[in-house]
Amino acid sequence: MWFRRRKIKSKQPSESSKQDIEEKKIVEAKLAKEIRKHYISISNATTVICYNTNWNNKNLEKFWKKYRQNPEFLSLRGLDIVISMYKLAGDVNSYFDLHKKVFKRDVVEKISKRHFYQDAVDKIMTNYDNSCNQIIKKNHGFEGNSYFEKAQGCGFIQLYNNFRNRDWDYFVFNLVFNIYKYDVESFNRSGLNFSQSELKQLYKESGDELLFFTVQYGYSFLFMAYILMLRKYEVFIQNDIVLLVLEQIKSDNDDKMDIFQEFYLLYSSLYRSAYDEEYSYDEIATFIIKQENIEKRDMFLDCDYYKEDLNDFKKDKNFKKMLFNIDKVEFFNKHSKKDPYIKENRDYFYNELFDYLMIKCMDYLDDDEFLKILFCKEAYIDKFLRFGLF
């Protein structure tokens, strides 16, 4: 047989009515606006998530071949989950309330139905129910025919086990910096690797694509928690005195851990009462890296590379074409004077080139296209940039 029937069938999500389509456009516009405002920080987060789920696991090549899928398909599914959560979250401002909303049974089922047919949805919900039974320690047998359905160390129970006993802001901190330049362990943190123990079990049974979906669900929740952190940052920076103190500490010290500790000590002893909300050490550390990301965005805006290419893009709005035709050597030679590290790490170089071009182009892209490109960032870099120069 040339083709064999897949055991699990995923599907492209579709909006059922004109009203659904319009509502999705409104949600996409709001999400895109927030992301554009915090582009570098959000781009760093998507890199971490793509790296952990799509790119840092050799077994995923088998997964793509088995299900005739590709990284772009999986990344766009992640985007659709994020959009669903973003719509649901509304103006929620606490990680706990977000978690409570996102992991409700009816929400999990509704989002699952956007991506799978009913037989697969039933298996996902069996995993969810068995996971909940383990969490509340119900002592009875678990339903289901596979390790995934019985939630034997995978699916939603694995997400719970990794989130348990850790503050959300601990995870959020792992998303703010560029992983190609900074090592998370240098900040005395462990990386976001909760998917790895699950992904190692993929390809064993018919539930493997469903297991991957639950991994994406967990990372989508963390992405939404990260957006909440960025909203907290917007409140934090309203105090000019606090920012001046931070800048002084940064000018006197090059070690980031020392900066984190010294600034948090001053904040907690002198400035905590200036805010309605109390910020944790990890949130303060995240805010400091976020400040650096803003400085990078401003630097990119001041740079003037690729005038002709950018003018052509503004006419045809073809981002893929521009990436494919761009002269990478120009960025390498000119930008290395501002950021020498691009000479030392090729992944960092490609990441910086992509972010530079996106900073220059994102306001000319439609919201839906902008979001799709960003969530497929690693696929775009691999397909259109990662050749020739090195």
Coordinates of C-alpha atoms in Angstrom, one line a residue:
M1 CA 0.0 0.0 0.0
W2 CA 1.3 3.5 -0.9
F3 CA -0.7 5.0 2.0
R4 CA -1.9 3.7 5.2
R5 CA -4.7 5.1 7.4
R6 CA -3.5 7.3 10.3
K7 CA -4.7 6.2 13.7
I8 CA -5.1 9.8 14.9
K9 CA -6.5 12.5 12.6
S10 CA -5.8 16.1 13.3
K11 CA -7.6 18.8 11.5
Q12 CA -7.2 22.4 10.5
P13 CA -9.3 24.6 12.9
S14 CA -12.1 26.5 11.1
E15 CA -14.5 29.2 12.3
S16 CA -18.1 28.1 12.0
S17 CA -19.8 31.4 11.3
K18 CA -19.1 34.9 10.1
Q19 CA -19.4 36.1 13.7
D20 CA -16.7 33.6 14.8
I21 CA -14.4 34.9 12.0
E22 CA -15.0 38.5 13.1
E23 CA -14.4 37.7 16.7
K24 CA -11.1 35.9 15.9
K25 CA -9.9 38.9 13.9
I26 CA -10.6 41.2 16.9
V27 CA -8.7 38.8 19.2
E28 CA -5.8 38.6 16.7
A29 CA -5.6 42.4 16.5
K30 CA -5.4 42.7 20.3
L31 CA -2.8 40.0 20.6
A32 CA -0.8 41.4 17.7
K33 CA -0.8 44.8 19.3
E34 CA 0.6 43.5 22.6
I35 CA 3.2 41.5 20.8
R36 CA 4.4 44.4 18.6
K37 CA 4.7 46.5 21.7
H38 CA 7.0 43.9 23.3
Y39 CA 8.4 42.3 20.2
I40 CA 11.9 41.4 21.3
S41 CA 10.7 39.9 24.6
I42 CA 7.9 37.9 22.8
S43 CA 10.3 36.8 20.1
N44 CA 12.7 35.4 22.7
A45 CA 9.8 33.5 24.3
T46 CA 8.7 32.0 20.9
T47 CA 12.3 30.9 20.3
V48 CA 12.4 29.1 23.6
I49 CA 9.1 27.3 23.1
C50 CA 9.9 26.4 19.5
Y51 CA 13.4 25.2 20.5
N52 CA 12.0 23.0 23.2
T53 CA 9.0 21.5 21.4
N54 CA 9.9 21.5 17.7
W55 CA 13.6 21.9 17.2
N56 CA 15.6 20.4 20.1
N57 CA 14.3 16.9 19.7
K58 CA 15.7 14.6 17.0
N59 CA 12.8 12.2 17.4
L60 CA 10.4 14.9 16.0
E61 CA 11.7 14.2 12.5
K62 CA 10.1 10.7 12.9
F63 CA 7.0 12.4 14.2
W64 CA 6.7 14.7 11.2
K65 CA 7.2 11.8 8.7
K66 CA 4.8 9.5 10.5
Y67 CA 2.0 12.1 10.5
R68 CA 3.0 13.9 7.3
Q69 CA 3.3 17.1 9.2
N70 CA 5.9 19.8 9.4
P71 CA 7.1 22.4 12.0
E72 CA 4.9 25.1 10.5
F73 CA 1.8 23.1 10.9
L74 CA 2.7 22.3 14.6
S75 CA 3.6 25.9 15.3
L76 CA 0.4 27.2 13.8
R77 CA -1.5 24.8 16.0
G78 CA 0.3 26.3 19.0
L79 CA -0.7 29.8 17.8
D80 CA -4.3 28.8 17.5
I81 CA -4.3 27.4 21.1
V82 CA -2.7 30.7 22.3
I83 CA -5.4 32.7 20.5
S84 CA -8.1 30.6 22.1
M85 CA -6.6 31.1 25.6
Y86 CA -6.0 34.9 24.9
K87 CA -9.7 35.3 24.1
L88 CA -10.7 33.3 27.2
A89 CA -8.3 35.2 29.5
G90 CA -9.6 38.7 28.8
D91 CA -8.3 41.1 31.5
V92 CA -7.2 38.4 33.9
N93 CA -4.1 39.8 35.8
S94 CA -3.0 36.9 38.0
Y95 CA -1.2 33.6 37.0
F96 CA -3.5 31.6 39.3
D97 CA -6.7 33.0 37.8
L98 CA -5.3 32.3 34.3
H99 CA -4.4 28.7 35.2
K100 CA -7.9 28.2 36.7
K101 CA -9.6 29.4 33.5
V102 CA -7.3 27.6 31.0
F103 CA -7.4 24.2 32.6
K104 CA -11.1 23.9 33.1
R105 CA -12.5 20.7 31.6
D106 CA -14.9 22.4 29.2
V107 CA -12.1 24.7 28.0
V108 CA -9.7 21.8 27.3
E109 CA -12.4 20.0 25.5
K110 CA -13.4 23.0 23.4
I111 CA -9.8 23.7 22.3
S112 CA -9.2 20.0 21.6
K113 CA -12.2 19.9 19.3
R114 CA -10.7 22.7 17.2
H115 CA -7.8 20.4 16.3
F116 CA -9.0 16.8 16.4
Y117 CA -12.0 14.7 15.5
Q118 CA -14.2 13.3 18.2
D119 CA -12.5 9.9 18.7
A120 CA -9.2 11.7 19.5
V121 CA -11.0 14.3 21.7
D122 CA -12.4 11.5 23.8
K123 CA -8.9 10.1 24.4
I124 CA -7.6 13.6 25.3
M125 CA -10.4 14.0 27.8
T126 CA -9.9 10.6 29.2
N127 CA -6.3 11.6 29.9
Y128 CA -7.6 14.8 31.5
D129 CA -10.0 13.0 33.7
N130 CA -7.5 10.4 34.8
S131 CA -5.0 13.1 35.5
C132 CA -7.5 14.9 37.7
N133 CA -8.2 11.7 39.5
Q134 CA -4.5 11.3 40.3
I135 CA -4.2 14.9 41.5
I136 CA -7.1 14.5 44.0
K137 CA -5.9 11.0 44.8
K138 CA -9.0 9.0 43.9
N139 CA -8.2 5.4 44.5
H140 CA -9.9 3.6 41.6
G141 CA -8.8 2.2 38.3
F142 CA -8.1 4.5 35.4
E143 CA -10.1 4.1 32.1
G144 CA -8.5 3.9 28.7
N145 CA -6.5 1.5 26.6
S146 CA -3.2 3.2 26.2
Y147 CA -0.6 4.8 28.5
F148 CA -1.7 8.2 27.3
E149 CA -5.4 7.6 28.0
K150 CA -4.5 6.2 31.5
A151 CA -2.3 9.3 32.1
Q152 CA 0.6 7.1 33.1
G153 CA 3.1 9.9 33.7
C154 CA 2.1 11.8 30.6
G155 CA -0.4 14.3 29.3
F156 CA -2.1 16.7 31.8
I157 CA -0.7 14.9 34.8
Q158 CA 2.8 15.6 33.6
L159 CA 2.0 19.3 33.2
Y160 CA 0.6 19.3 36.8
N161 CA 3.7 17.6 38.2
N162 CA 6.0 20.1 36.5
F163 CA 4.1 23.1 37.6
R164 CA 3.6 21.8 41.1
N165 CA 5.5 23.5 43.9
R166 CA 6.9 26.2 41.6
D167 CA 5.7 29.8 41.2
W168 CA 4.5 30.7 37.7
D169 CA 7.0 33.6 37.6
Y170 CA 9.9 31.1 37.9
F171 CA 8.9 29.6 34.5
V172 CA 8.1 33.0 33.0
F173 CA 11.7 34.2 33.7
N174 CA 12.9 31.5 31.4
L175 CA 11.2 33.1 28.4
V176 CA 12.5 36.7 28.5
F177 CA 16.1 36.4 27.4
N178 CA 17.8 35.2 24.2
I179 CA 18.7 31.6 24.7
Y180 CA 21.5 31.9 22.1
K181 CA 23.3 34.5 24.1
Y182 CA 22.5 33.6 27.8
D183 CA 22.6 30.3 29.6
V184 CA 19.6 30.0 32.0
E185 CA 21.9 28.0 34.4
S186 CA 24.0 31.1 34.8
F187 CA 21.0 32.7 36.5
N188 CA 20.7 29.7 38.9
R189 CA 17.6 28.4 37.1
S190 CA 16.8 25.2 35.3
G191 CA 15.6 25.4 31.8
L192 CA 12.0 24.9 30.5
N193 CA 12.3 21.2 29.7
F194 CA 9.1 19.7 31.0
S195 CA 8.2 18.5 27.6
Q196 CA 11.4 16.4 27.1
S197 CA 10.3 13.5 29.4
E198 CA 7.1 13.3 27.4
L199 CA 8.6 13.7 24.0
K200 CA 10.9 10.8 24.7
Q201 CA 7.9 8.6 24.9
L202 CA 6.5 9.6 21.6
Y203 CA 6.1 7.2 18.7
K204 CA 5.3 4.3 20.9
E205 CA 1.5 4.2 20.6
S206 CA -1.4 5.8 18.8
G207 CA -1.6 8.5 21.5
D208 CA 1.7 10.2 20.6
E209 CA 0.2 13.1 18.6
L210 CA -2.3 13.7 21.4
L211 CA 0.6 13.7 23.9
F212 CA 2.4 16.3 21.8
F213 CA -0.8 18.4 21.8
T214 CA -0.8 18.4 25.7
V215 CA 2.8 19.6 25.6
Q216 CA 1.7 22.4 23.3
Y217 CA -1.2 23.2 25.6
G218 CA 1.2 23.6 28.5
Y219 CA 3.6 25.9 26.7
S220 CA 0.6 27.9 25.4
F221 CA -0.4 28.5 29.0
L222 CA 3.2 29.6 29.9
F223 CA 3.1 32.0 26.9
M224 CA -0.1 33.5 28.2
A225 CA 1.4 33.8 31.7
Y226 CA 4.3 35.6 30.1
I227 CA 1.9 38.1 28.5
L228 CA 0.5 38.8 32.0
M229 CA 4.1 39.5 33.2
L230 CA 4.6 42.0 30.4
R231 CA 1.4 43.8 31.5
K232 CA 2.8 43.9 35.0
Y233 CA 6.0 45.4 33.6
E234 CA 3.9 48.2 32.1
V235 CA 2.7 49.1 35.6
F236 CA 6.2 48.7 37.1
I237 CA 7.9 51.2 34.8
Q238 CA 5.5 54.0 35.6
N239 CA 7.7 54.9 38.6
D240 CA 10.5 57.1 37.3
I241 CA 12.5 57.0 40.5
V242 CA 12.6 53.3 40.6
L243 CA 13.9 53.2 37.0
L244 CA 16.6 55.8 37.8
V245 CA 17.8 53.6 40.7
L246 CA 17.9 50.6 38.4
E247 CA 19.9 52.4 35.8
Q248 CA 22.4 53.5 38.4
I249 CA 22.8 49.9 39.7
K250 CA 23.3 48.7 36.1
S251 CA 25.9 51.3 35.4
D252 CA 27.9 50.3 38.5
N253 CA 27.7 46.6 37.9
D254 CA 28.1 44.2 34.9
D255 CA 27.1 41.0 36.7
K256 CA 23.4 40.3 36.2
M257 CA 23.0 38.2 39.3
D258 CA 24.4 41.0 41.4
I259 CA 22.1 43.5 39.6
F260 CA 19.1 41.3 40.3
Q261 CA 19.9 40.9 44.0
E262 CA 20.9 44.5 44.7
F263 CA 17.9 46.0 42.9
Y264 CA 15.5 43.5 44.4
L265 CA 16.8 44.3 47.9
L266 CA 16.3 48.1 47.3
Y267 CA 12.9 47.5 45.8
S268 CA 11.6 45.3 48.6
S269 CA 13.0 47.6 51.4
L270 CA 12.3 51.1 49.9
Y271 CA 9.9 51.0 47.0
R272 CA 7.5 48.0 47.5
S273 CA 4.8 50.3 49.0
A274 CA 4.9 52.5 45.9
Y275 CA 3.0 49.8 44.0
D276 CA -0.5 48.3 44.5
E277 CA 1.0 44.9 43.7
E278 CA 4.0 43.1 45.2
Y279 CA 6.5 41.8 42.7
S280 CA 8.6 38.6 43.3
Y281 CA 12.3 38.3 42.8
D282 CA 11.8 36.4 39.5
E283 CA 9.5 39.1 38.2
I284 CA 12.0 41.9 39.1
A285 CA 14.7 39.9 37.3
T286 CA 12.4 39.5 34.3
F287 CA 11.7 43.3 34.3
I288 CA 15.4 44.0 34.2
I289 CA 16.0 41.7 31.2
K290 CA 12.9 43.2 29.6
Q291 CA 14.5 46.7 29.8
E292 CA 17.5 45.3 27.8
N293 CA 15.1 44.0 25.2
I294 CA 13.6 47.4 24.8
E295 CA 17.1 48.9 24.3
K296 CA 17.7 46.3 21.6
R297 CA 14.5 47.2 19.9
D298 CA 15.4 50.8 19.9
M299 CA 18.8 50.0 18.5
F300 CA 17.2 48.1 15.6
L301 CA 14.9 51.0 14.9
D302 CA 17.9 53.3 14.7
C303 CA 19.8 51.1 12.3
D304 CA 19.4 51.7 8.6
Y305 CA 20.3 48.4 6.9
Y306 CA 18.6 47.1 3.7
K307 CA 16.9 50.4 2.6
E308 CA 16.1 49.1 -0.9
D309 CA 14.9 45.7 0.3
L310 CA 12.6 47.2 2.9
N311 CA 11.2 49.7 0.3
D312 CA 10.4 46.7 -2.0
F313 CA 8.8 44.9 0.9
K314 CA 6.5 47.8 1.7
K315 CA 5.2 47.6 -1.9
D316 CA 4.6 43.8 -2.2
K317 CA 4.4 42.8 1.5
N318 CA 6.2 39.5 0.7
F319 CA 8.2 38.7 3.8
K320 CA 9.3 35.3 2.6
K321 CA 10.7 36.8 -0.6
M322 CA 12.6 39.4 1.3
L323 CA 14.1 36.8 3.7
F324 CA 15.2 34.7 0.8
N325 CA 16.8 37.5 -1.2
I326 CA 18.4 39.4 1.7
D327 CA 22.2 39.9 1.7
K328 CA 23.2 38.4 5.0
V329 CA 26.7 39.5 4.7
E330 CA 25.6 43.2 5.0
F331 CA 24.1 42.6 8.4
F332 CA 27.0 40.4 9.5
N333 CA 29.6 43.1 8.6
K334 CA 27.7 46.2 9.7
H335 CA 25.8 44.9 12.8
S336 CA 28.9 43.1 14.2
K337 CA 30.2 46.6 15.1
K338 CA 27.3 47.1 17.4
D339 CA 26.9 43.5 18.6
P340 CA 30.2 41.5 18.2
Y341 CA 28.5 38.3 19.5
I342 CA 26.9 37.7 16.1
K343 CA 30.3 36.6 14.9
E344 CA 30.6 34.0 17.6
N345 CA 27.2 32.2 17.4
R346 CA 25.5 31.5 14.1
D347 CA 22.1 30.7 15.7
Y348 CA 22.3 34.1 17.5
F349 CA 23.2 35.8 14.2
Y350 CA 20.2 34.3 12.3
N351 CA 17.9 35.2 15.2
E352 CA 19.1 38.8 15.3
L353 CA 18.8 39.2 11.5
F354 CA 15.2 37.9 11.6
D355 CA 14.3 40.1 14.6
Y356 CA 15.8 43.2 12.9
L357 CA 13.8 42.6 9.7
M358 CA 10.6 41.9 11.6
I359 CA 11.0 45.1 13.7
K360 CA 11.3 47.0 10.4
C361 CA 8.4 45.2 8.7
M362 CA 5.8 44.1 11.3
D363 CA 3.7 47.3 11.1
Y364 CA 3.1 46.7 7.4
L365 CA 1.9 43.1 7.9
D366 CA -1.7 42.1 8.5
D367 CA -2.3 40.9 12.1
D368 CA -2.9 37.3 11.2
E369 CA 0.1 37.1 8.9
F370 CA 2.3 38.8 11.5
L371 CA 1.3 36.2 14.1
K372 CA 1.8 33.3 11.8
I373 CA 5.3 34.4 10.8
L374 CA 6.3 35.0 14.4
F375 CA 5.0 31.6 15.6
C376 CA 6.8 29.9 12.7
K377 CA 9.9 31.9 13.3
E378 CA 12.3 29.0 13.5
A379 CA 10.9 27.4 10.4
Y380 CA 11.3 30.7 8.5
I381 CA 14.9 31.0 9.7
D382 CA 15.7 27.5 8.7
K383 CA 14.0 27.7 5.3
F384 CA 15.0 31.2 4.2
L385 CA 18.0 32.4 6.1
R386 CA 20.1 29.4 7.3
F387 CA 22.3 28.9 4.3
G388 CA 25.3 30.4 2.6
L389 CA 27.0 32.7 5.1
F390 CA 28.8 30.3 7.5

